[in-house]
RNA sequence: GCGGAUAUGGUGUAGUGGUAACAUAGGAGGUUUCCAACCUCUUGUCGCGGGUUCGACUCCCGCUAUCCGCACCA
């Protein structure tokens, strides 16, 4: 980062604190790392970003909003793979007390040590004896698991169950799949969105809002039928040339249509959500010139994903990943199915019913039951797998390892025709996941405009109307002759309107008040002057142009 | 987690072993016919804990936080 950038970043951070937008949390108690307050102005900004995000997706028509708990039982996150994935196995050097990740130490000794269990890692460490990267000693302590999730206990005393604060909102939406499926009349595609808090106990949070321990996230899970790929129309975006950093081609500039045609974007629905993400980010004020999409390399991608792109935004900290758009396949639903035995599937009907001829053997329960007793179940499975030309008696080795003799009387022919009208499948999921704090940071970064005005630094926050925390400031030119009263009544009227925030300010010169309003990005200021008292008109000043026009109070 | 630097009103800074200053911001009043003007008055500060000392914002130790490297992480 250059010196000029650092200085700008410091002025920006100072302004955000001074104006009540972003502040270190719990500061009077000394603060807490990785935790931030959205202040009296920032709280409203965050809310507007969240609301804009929700509206953006709900407008698609087949998306519903969920709100799931942040406190999550151990089993849920074990099934999703977070207990394993979010654990780092650490070991400490007894000589210099430097902690290291065991899998990193063992990279030279195993093709993929990250995949090993704790016991295997320990065995490999004992065998390989890698030297400490800090001091070259070989004195490793026993491996311990360090989890990046916040632990908690659900319930008290002996009835308490282990749990975590969720590291993402997604799992609640996957575990709600049966309710979502029912709600959507059992027809795909449909989606669920959730805006909420996530928690990661980062070892070392850095860079202000970029890595937090408690963060705001917004995720969409879009459930699709893999047998019927969706067609999307990208012509609406043909006017925009997008910067794509592709896995194979490197940086290319083209429209979404072209990228999908050329199979650079490998999955059309992933491409569709990239385009919709582009719309959202530019709507809330991200500069399109400082936005790009970067494709995950094959080895960077989670093993279940078929295509994965990050939206990266350039700001004071360089290019930062702010949105991840991933095709997650059926991984999550399947994982929860496997862990619970519950069905998380959708039904699809075949175009033509499939007719299956069954010609084989099954057991005669009345004879085989008493004969094989506890083994009868395993015998049934084995017999039903036998070809129709099998002759009995027959000696069989069961899956249990037991050997049995099957007599003719134990079995009977099974000859029938089954008609299958459809099948149950596990839906695939395309997941756009938004880091709201990172996006808000870049909205502020991109909107923060400093100009020399009359030899002085003058700062304006050029926020989009969608997210500006305050819609109007109402000023009396002077607080006398009734101008103050009229301005207050206009302010009160504006505050009554739904979803409108107005501020009244009468202290300092008019120029100072405009400057204060500009600094928190108020798009329009309304000023009551002498003429207002005569003809009930006021001036409306636009933040970005400074231009004023006069309109009647009733038209506000 | 390791190493280095830092911590003074809301913000940006000065300064000292004897209880703190400047600028700016904020409040009240005055003035002013629209973009941080001016005048008067005014509010508010040494990150937390311990030690040394008659006395600590200042020196020492610990903690916490911030910034920069390294490591870690999406």
XYZ file of C-alpha atoms (C1' of nucleotides) in Angstrom:
630
model
C 0.000 0.000 0.000
C 1.414 3.383 -0.953
C 1.864 6.185 1.567
C -0.885 8.260 -0.033
C -3.274 5.326 0.176
C -2.410 4.704 3.822
C -3.047 8.360 4.619
C -6.395 8.271 2.803
C -7.316 5.068 4.626
C -6.539 6.735 7.946
C -8.634 9.792 7.110
C -11.483 7.533 5.962
C -11.343 5.417 9.139
C -11.230 8.583 11.250
C -14.275 9.987 9.482
C -16.207 6.719 9.832
C -15.555 6.780 13.572
C -16.237 10.500 14.019
C -19.506 10.360 12.119
C -20.807 7.221 13.823
C -20.590 4.860 10.876
C -18.048 2.202 11.925
C -16.432 2.027 15.360
C -14.338 -0.508 17.294
C -16.741 -2.416 19.563
C -16.707 -2.211 23.387
C -14.077 0.509 23.240
C -14.624 1.795 26.781
C -13.601 -1.650 28.033
C -10.481 -1.661 25.939
C -12.019 -3.018 22.778
C -12.133 -6.502 21.334
C -10.252 -7.716 18.326
C -12.216 -8.515 15.191
C -15.455 -6.974 16.495
C -16.991 -3.743 15.199
C -19.999 -1.559 15.935
C -22.130 -0.083 13.230
C -22.876 3.303 14.803
C -25.967 5.511 14.636
C -25.352 6.160 10.955
C -23.698 2.842 10.078
C -26.511 0.778 11.598
C -28.941 2.295 9.152
C -26.475 1.799 6.283
C -26.099 -1.884 7.093
C -29.841 -2.292 7.289
C -30.312 -0.648 3.906
C -27.695 -2.879 2.300
C -29.354 -5.944 3.792
C -32.803 -4.811 2.669
C -31.589 -3.989 -0.845
C -29.976 -7.417 -0.987
C -33.153 -9.178 0.133
C -35.335 -7.257 -2.318
C -32.886 -7.968 -5.112
C -33.387 -11.719 -4.737
C -36.994 -11.851 -3.553
C -37.938 -10.047 -6.760
C -37.024 -13.202 -8.691
C -40.335 -14.614 -7.445
C -39.302 -18.104 -6.395
C -37.125 -17.139 -3.455
C -38.190 -17.212 0.193
C -36.510 -15.720 3.242
C -35.455 -17.841 6.203
C -34.070 -16.998 9.588
C -32.290 -19.867 11.313
C -30.551 -19.929 14.700
C -26.937 -18.924 15.067
C -26.529 -21.471 17.865
C -26.103 -24.784 16.091
C -25.833 -28.327 17.478
C -22.541 -30.149 17.050
C -24.100 -32.856 14.865
C -25.236 -30.375 12.203
C -21.769 -28.974 11.664
C -20.198 -32.377 11.943
C -22.439 -33.586 9.106
C -21.639 -30.540 6.980
C -17.935 -31.187 7.366
C -17.209 -28.020 9.346
C -16.026 -29.825 12.449
C -13.357 -31.509 10.356
C -12.733 -28.772 7.836
C -12.607 -25.874 10.250
C -10.167 -27.639 12.540
C -6.487 -27.135 12.188
C -4.285 -29.757 13.768
C -1.608 -27.853 15.653
C 1.610 -28.993 17.235
C 4.096 -26.945 19.207
C 7.873 -26.964 19.117
C 9.055 -27.585 22.699
C 12.334 -25.808 21.979
C 11.073 -22.440 20.722
C 7.353 -22.712 21.576
C 6.380 -21.881 18.012
C 3.033 -23.399 17.002
C 2.784 -24.975 13.578
C 0.098 -26.695 11.577
C 0.885 -30.387 11.507
C -0.311 -30.857 7.919
C 1.926 -28.013 6.720
C 4.968 -29.588 8.388
C 4.259 -32.901 6.702
C 3.677 -31.682 3.164
C 6.996 -33.160 2.003
C 6.077 -36.574 3.382
C 2.532 -37.055 2.120
C 0.688 -35.999 -1.061
C -2.274 -34.559 0.864
C -1.675 -34.423 4.619
C -4.719 -32.164 5.025
C -6.881 -35.215 4.420
C -5.357 -37.288 7.234
C -7.009 -37.955 10.550
C -5.469 -36.768 13.778
C -4.095 -40.248 14.563
C -2.579 -40.655 11.091
C -1.029 -37.218 11.280
C 0.442 -38.039 14.677
C 1.913 -41.297 13.330
C 3.341 -39.540 10.291
C 4.799 -36.780 12.452
C 6.470 -39.322 14.733
C 7.883 -41.081 11.688
C 8.945 -38.172 9.557
C 10.486 -36.031 12.303
C 10.368 -32.769 10.382
C 12.500 -29.936 11.781
C 10.908 -26.825 13.279
C 10.777 -24.079 10.616
C 11.754 -21.525 13.265
C 14.578 -23.184 15.165
C 15.276 -26.495 13.390
C 14.746 -28.512 16.559
C 12.742 -31.744 16.355
C 10.753 -31.675 19.570
C 7.082 -31.682 18.704
C 4.341 -31.790 21.308
C 1.305 -33.981 20.832
C -1.040 -32.806 18.080
C -4.131 -30.929 19.242
C -7.145 -29.851 17.213
C -7.805 -26.166 17.093
C -11.222 -25.327 15.775
C -12.026 -22.007 14.162
C -15.640 -22.154 15.315
C -16.869 -20.657 18.585
C -17.725 -23.462 20.997
C -20.711 -23.288 23.223
C -22.920 -25.554 25.277
C -26.608 -25.837 24.546
C -28.363 -26.390 27.859
C -26.928 -26.589 31.339
C -25.283 -29.212 33.498
C -25.542 -32.858 32.526
C -28.188 -32.164 29.870
C -25.914 -29.709 28.054
C -25.051 -30.635 24.474
C -22.028 -29.312 22.618
C -22.688 -26.790 19.892
C -21.146 -23.967 17.907
C -22.000 -20.510 16.770
C -22.594 -21.025 13.064
C -19.701 -20.245 10.734
C -22.152 -19.621 7.865
C -25.902 -19.307 7.455
C -26.160 -21.993 4.777
C -26.575 -25.088 6.938
C -29.876 -23.918 8.395
C -31.235 -23.612 4.878
C -30.115 -27.118 3.959
C -31.617 -28.625 7.092
C -34.859 -26.757 6.280
C -35.056 -28.389 2.856
C -38.188 -30.478 3.597
C -40.121 -27.349 4.626
C -38.833 -25.430 1.599
C -39.765 -28.258 -0.754
C -43.289 -28.445 0.649
C -43.702 -24.662 0.600
C -42.724 -24.540 -3.065
C -45.329 -27.114 -4.046
C -42.586 -29.676 -4.609
C -41.381 -27.941 -7.752
C -37.825 -26.892 -8.503
C -36.049 -24.598 -9.052
C -36.513 -22.482 -5.931
C -34.264 -20.641 -3.561
C -33.959 -19.563 0.038
C -32.135 -16.515 1.322
C -30.915 -15.610 4.745
C -29.230 -12.505 6.091
C -27.555 -12.860 9.435
C -24.528 -13.186 11.608
C -21.768 -15.719 11.249
C -18.892 -16.396 13.599
C -15.320 -17.569 13.122
C -12.786 -17.492 15.872
C -10.005 -16.238 13.633
C -6.503 -16.708 14.946
C -5.547 -13.249 13.823
C -8.223 -10.902 12.465
C -6.690 -8.097 10.412
C -7.465 -5.286 8.052
C -10.380 -3.716 9.853
C -13.679 -4.896 8.374
C -12.095 -7.463 6.083
C -11.629 -10.286 8.581
C -13.946 -10.280 11.537
C -14.803 -12.737 14.266
C -18.472 -11.871 14.064
C -19.647 -10.886 10.639
C -22.738 -10.156 8.601
C -23.388 -12.505 5.771
C -26.115 -12.977 3.221
C -26.500 -16.261 1.442
C -28.761 -17.643 -1.243
C -29.205 -21.371 -1.769
C -30.752 -22.075 -5.147
C -31.974 -25.636 -5.522
C -31.994 -26.990 -9.060
C -32.702 -30.228 -10.859
C -29.437 -31.492 -12.395
C -31.381 -33.483 -15.002
C -32.950 -30.351 -16.436
C -30.264 -27.663 -16.808
C -31.786 -24.190 -16.704
C -31.565 -21.824 -19.646
C -30.817 -18.212 -18.826
C -31.020 -15.132 -20.990
C -27.897 -13.005 -20.653
C -28.733 -10.400 -23.287
C -29.731 -7.888 -20.615
C -26.052 -7.717 -19.605
C -24.635 -7.489 -23.127
C -23.875 -3.809 -22.585
C -21.342 -4.644 -19.869
C -17.871 -6.002 -20.522
C -16.829 -7.896 -17.410
C -13.341 -8.660 -16.170
C -13.011 -12.380 -15.602
C -9.915 -14.032 -14.191
C -10.406 -17.529 -15.508
C -8.719 -20.667 -14.284
C -7.180 -21.550 -17.674
C -7.367 -18.412 -19.810
C -6.230 -15.917 -17.187
C -7.696 -12.407 -17.316
C -10.240 -11.915 -20.088
C -12.743 -9.157 -20.742
C -16.072 -10.131 -22.234
C -19.815 -10.154 -21.676
C -21.531 -12.808 -19.604
C -23.145 -14.150 -22.805
C -19.764 -14.698 -24.376
C -18.224 -16.257 -21.274
C -21.051 -18.776 -21.045
C -20.891 -19.549 -24.781
C -17.157 -20.157 -24.609
C -17.617 -22.322 -21.545
C -15.301 -20.118 -19.485
C -18.209 -19.954 -17.083
C -18.847 -23.671 -16.961
C -22.317 -23.694 -15.479
C -25.043 -21.509 -16.864
C -26.869 -20.992 -13.574
C -23.599 -20.014 -11.898
C -23.232 -17.465 -14.719
C -26.744 -16.184 -14.106
C -26.038 -15.544 -10.438
C -22.743 -13.874 -11.340
C -24.687 -11.485 -13.553
C -27.289 -10.840 -10.854
C -24.444 -10.288 -8.380
C -22.948 -7.737 -10.753
C -26.315 -5.939 -10.734
C -26.545 -5.957 -6.958
C -23.037 -4.697 -6.348
C -23.345 -1.839 -8.817
C -26.790 -0.998 -7.436
C -25.414 -0.449 -3.928
C -22.594 1.691 -5.250
C -19.654 -0.566 -6.042
C -17.614 0.880 -8.909
C -17.933 -1.546 -11.844
C -14.394 -0.666 -12.905
C -13.068 -2.014 -9.599
C -15.007 -5.274 -9.718
C -13.894 -8.547 -11.226
C -14.778 -12.213 -11.049
C -12.099 -14.758 -10.323
C -12.558 -18.436 -10.982
C -11.295 -20.910 -8.432
C -8.557 -23.130 -9.698
C -9.348 -26.815 -9.780
C -7.203 -27.573 -6.730
C -8.533 -24.588 -4.794
C -12.120 -25.606 -5.234
C -13.831 -27.690 -2.619
C -13.910 -31.266 -3.910
C -17.657 -31.288 -4.483
C -17.816 -28.068 -6.494
C -17.926 -28.082 -10.275
C -17.510 -24.351 -10.817
C -16.796 -21.579 -8.386
C -16.246 -17.851 -8.853
C -15.433 -15.061 -6.433
C -16.513 -11.488 -6.957
C -13.501 -9.443 -5.952
C -13.596 -5.730 -5.265
C -10.581 -3.458 -5.366
C -10.157 -0.989 -2.532
C -7.711 0.207 0.102
C -6.612 -3.348 0.839
C -6.164 -4.454 -2.775
C -8.413 -7.046 -4.399
C -10.663 -8.579 -1.746
C -13.053 -11.489 -2.160
C -16.501 -10.220 -1.235
C -18.861 -12.755 -2.812
C -18.427 -16.448 -3.527
C -20.673 -18.056 -6.141
C -20.329 -21.803 -5.970
C -21.955 -24.756 -7.606
C -22.050 -27.094 -4.615
C -23.511 -30.082 -6.402
C -25.536 -32.306 -4.071
C -22.826 -32.281 -1.414
C -24.666 -30.589 1.449
C -28.033 -32.296 1.178
C -26.339 -35.650 0.735
C -24.155 -35.054 3.782
C -27.194 -34.310 5.953
C -29.009 -37.321 4.498
C -26.135 -39.585 5.352
C -25.867 -38.239 8.870
C -29.567 -38.379 9.689
C -31.095 -41.066 7.484
C -33.763 -38.514 6.500
C -34.701 -37.997 2.860
C -33.690 -34.631 1.456
C -34.779 -35.223 -2.112
C -37.033 -33.968 -4.830
C -39.235 -36.045 -7.101
C -39.005 -35.942 -10.860
C -41.428 -37.730 -13.139
C -40.020 -39.518 -16.186
C -41.212 -38.416 -19.611
C -42.280 -42.013 -20.181
C -42.780 -44.382 -17.263
C -39.925 -46.849 -17.059
C -40.970 -50.474 -17.115
C -38.667 -52.797 -15.233
C -38.938 -56.547 -15.684
C -37.991 -58.370 -12.551
C -37.091 -62.022 -12.998
C -35.218 -63.585 -10.120
C -35.580 -65.092 -6.697
C -36.760 -64.100 -3.295
C -37.062 -66.010 -0.049
C -40.092 -67.821 1.203
C -40.400 -66.156 4.565
C -42.366 -68.984 6.173
C -39.549 -71.469 5.512
C -36.400 -69.328 5.391
C -37.271 -67.356 8.532
C -37.224 -70.261 10.969
C -34.288 -71.840 9.103
C -31.896 -68.878 9.125
C -33.293 -66.857 12.036
C -31.042 -63.851 12.599
C -29.364 -64.332 9.233
C -32.684 -64.305 7.316
C -32.318 -60.653 6.339
C -28.863 -61.157 4.885
C -30.031 -64.317 3.094
C -32.876 -62.328 1.481
C -30.443 -59.724 0.138
C -28.144 -62.415 -1.211
C -30.906 -64.440 -2.822
C -32.475 -61.409 -4.517
C -29.138 -60.736 -6.186
C -28.987 -64.190 -7.751
C -29.596 -64.566 -11.515
C -32.849 -66.220 -12.583
C -31.062 -69.379 -13.889
C -29.685 -70.284 -10.464
C -30.229 -73.859 -9.282
C -30.790 -74.927 -5.690
C -29.574 -76.176 -3.275
C -26.739 -73.680 -3.255
C -23.938 -72.879 -0.822
C -23.664 -69.098 -0.270
C -21.282 -66.857 1.650
C -23.242 -63.944 3.101
C -22.020 -60.382 3.549
C -21.791 -61.153 7.240
C -19.155 -63.768 6.415
C -21.461 -66.644 7.420
C -21.810 -69.649 5.122
C -25.285 -71.003 4.533
C -26.869 -73.733 2.466
C -29.967 -72.525 0.581
C -32.504 -75.262 -0.165
C -35.157 -75.100 -2.882
C -37.890 -74.808 -0.259
C -36.329 -71.628 1.174
C -36.866 -69.680 -2.039
C -39.520 -68.870 -4.601
C -39.460 -67.287 -8.046
C -40.038 -63.555 -8.243
C -41.379 -62.615 -11.666
C -43.212 -59.320 -12.102
C -43.286 -56.060 -14.014
C -42.735 -52.789 -12.137
C -43.631 -49.446 -13.594
C -41.594 -46.484 -12.354
C -43.217 -43.148 -13.117
C -40.329 -41.132 -11.725
C -37.524 -41.050 -9.230
C -36.251 -39.230 -6.166
C -33.035 -37.274 -6.639
C -30.901 -35.016 -4.513
C -31.178 -31.471 -5.852
C -28.037 -29.564 -6.754
C -27.342 -26.226 -5.194
C -25.900 -23.001 -6.569
C -24.878 -20.760 -3.705
C -24.047 -17.077 -3.919
C -22.611 -16.086 -0.509
C -22.067 -12.412 0.283
C -19.743 -10.954 2.909
C -21.864 -7.942 3.835
C -19.201 -6.254 5.974
C -16.657 -6.441 3.193
C -19.183 -5.084 0.733
C -20.109 -2.228 3.069
C -16.442 -1.438 3.512
C -15.979 -1.162 -0.245
C -19.189 0.843 -0.679
C -17.712 3.364 1.755
C -14.270 3.146 0.194
C -15.624 3.755 -3.304
C -18.030 6.477 -2.185
C -15.453 8.401 -0.124
C -14.499 11.393 -2.213
C -12.030 14.032 -1.114
C -11.622 17.222 -3.082
C -9.759 20.411 -2.401
C -12.492 23.013 -2.131
C -11.326 26.581 -1.641
C -7.988 25.266 -0.496
C -9.566 22.979 2.104
C -10.140 19.227 2.091
C -13.815 18.621 1.498
C -15.188 15.124 1.810
C -18.343 13.749 0.310
C -19.722 10.261 0.653
C -21.252 9.584 -2.731
C -23.563 6.787 -1.588
C -26.212 5.328 -3.833
C -29.779 6.338 -2.940
C -30.481 2.653 -2.242
C -28.175 2.569 0.753
C -27.789 6.169 1.966
C -28.478 6.042 5.727
C -30.244 9.418 5.792
C -32.570 10.418 2.972
C -33.083 14.092 3.787
C -31.616 16.820 5.946
C -33.936 19.700 6.655
C -32.387 23.090 7.464
C -33.886 26.450 8.296
C -31.678 29.102 6.706
C -31.931 30.869 10.057
C -33.834 29.751 13.058
C -36.005 32.845 13.307
C -39.077 34.500 11.763
C -40.801 31.110 11.786
C -38.296 29.386 9.471
C -37.299 27.007 12.265
C -40.904 26.010 12.935
C -41.658 25.435 9.256
C -38.485 23.356 8.832
C -39.351 21.264 11.892
C -42.822 20.561 10.554
C -41.370 19.440 7.204
C -38.898 17.229 9.051
C -41.714 15.694 11.126
C -43.764 15.056 7.999
C -40.870 13.295 6.270
C -40.172 11.126 9.311
C -43.765 9.884 9.222
C -43.262 8.433 5.743
C -42.447 4.731 5.761
C -38.811 3.887 5.259
C -37.698 7.527 5.116
C -35.082 8.967 7.432
C -34.837 12.706 7.861
C -32.542 14.781 10.076
C -33.135 18.313 11.314
C -30.108 20.559 11.776
C -30.018 24.210 12.675
C -26.602 24.650 14.248
C -23.807 26.461 12.451
C -23.803 28.221 9.150
C -25.742 26.767 6.243
C -22.498 25.801 4.508
C -21.314 23.876 7.542
C -24.567 21.973 7.663
C -24.321 21.060 3.991
C -20.790 19.849 4.649
C -21.895 17.642 7.555
C -24.664 16.183 5.422
C -22.298 15.545 2.516
C -19.871 13.719 4.767
C -22.441 11.062 5.701
C -23.771 10.911 2.161
C -27.216 12.505 2.486
C -28.426 12.693 -1.134
C -30.735 15.709 -0.726
C -30.897 18.676 1.644
C -34.023 20.750 2.037
C -33.628 24.374 3.066
C -36.360 26.678 4.347
C -35.656 30.348 3.569
C -37.540 33.641 3.653
C -39.334 32.885 0.426
C -40.666 29.655 1.940
C -42.624 31.689 4.465
C -44.357 33.545 1.651
C -45.064 30.827 -0.942
C -44.520 27.485 0.843
C -41.655 26.464 -1.431
C -38.268 25.182 -0.324
C -34.955 24.599 -2.041
C -33.796 21.044 -2.591
C -30.045 20.695 -3.001
C -28.511 17.643 -4.575
C -25.374 16.287 -2.913
C -23.467 15.352 -6.024
C -24.099 18.425 -8.153
C -24.681 21.080 -5.512
C -27.569 22.276 -7.667
C -30.730 23.576 -6.082
C -34.211 23.748 -7.314
C -37.267 25.134 -5.666
C -40.340 23.007 -5.130
C -43.580 23.271 -3.196
C -43.693 21.692 0.266
C -46.616 19.454 -0.699
C -44.552 17.860 -3.465
C -41.800 16.606 -1.162
C 0.809 -17.206 17.377
C 6.007 -14.620 16.649
C 8.818 -9.925 15.896
C 8.744 -4.394 15.653
C 6.192 0.272 16.547
C 2.244 2.896 18.876
C -1.822 4.276 22.670
C -3.063 12.138 25.302
C -10.607 15.592 24.659
C -15.350 13.141 19.443
C -11.089 13.663 15.585
C -5.787 15.026 14.452
C -1.592 16.189 17.265
C 2.152 18.830 21.171
C 4.258 18.084 25.928
C 6.232 17.178 31.131
C 8.480 12.906 37.575
C 4.785 18.036 40.728
C -2.545 16.789 38.016
C -1.958 19.010 30.491
C -1.632 22.238 25.528
C -2.855 23.468 20.296
C -6.007 22.815 16.157
C -10.512 20.987 14.788
C -15.245 19.150 16.178
C -19.583 19.665 19.721
C -23.167 22.992 22.792
C -25.371 28.178 23.996
C -25.794 33.173 22.299
C -24.778 36.979 18.626
C -24.030 38.111 13.405
C -25.068 36.607 8.486
C -30.347 36.295 2.472
C -27.532 29.243 0.752
C -22.135 25.835 0.642
C -16.885 23.963 6.915
C -16.976 32.671 7.426
C -16.757 35.718 11.982
C -17.316 37.236 17.517
C -18.396 35.833 22.831
C -19.148 32.070 26.296
C -18.874 26.819 27.108
C -18.441 21.070 27.341
C -14.802 17.355 27.200
C -8.797 14.056 27.601
C -3.418 11.007 29.379
C -6.198 2.586 27.062
C -6.550 -0.983 31.502
C -4.119 -3.227 35.861
C 0.074 -3.530 39.002
C 5.012 -1.722 40.699
C 8.790 2.169 41.918
C 8.038 7.196 44.249
C 6.165 11.950 49.112
C 3.964 12.383 44.203
C 3.333 8.615 37.761
C 0.134 10.884 31.911
C 5.636 10.665 32.124
C 9.969 5.392 34.632
C 9.369 -0.265 35.074
C 6.274 -4.859 34.498
C 1.856 -7.271 32.781
C -2.638 -7.028 29.914
C -5.713 -5.104 26.037
C -6.204 -2.662 21.474
C -4.264 -0.452 16.868
C -0.638 -0.339 12.759
C 3.465 -2.855 9.979
C 6.169 -7.501 8.753
C 5.990 -13.064 9.169
C 2.771 -17.032 9.940
C -2.442 -18.298 9.687
C -7.085 -17.688 6.990
C -11.369 -16.841 2.481
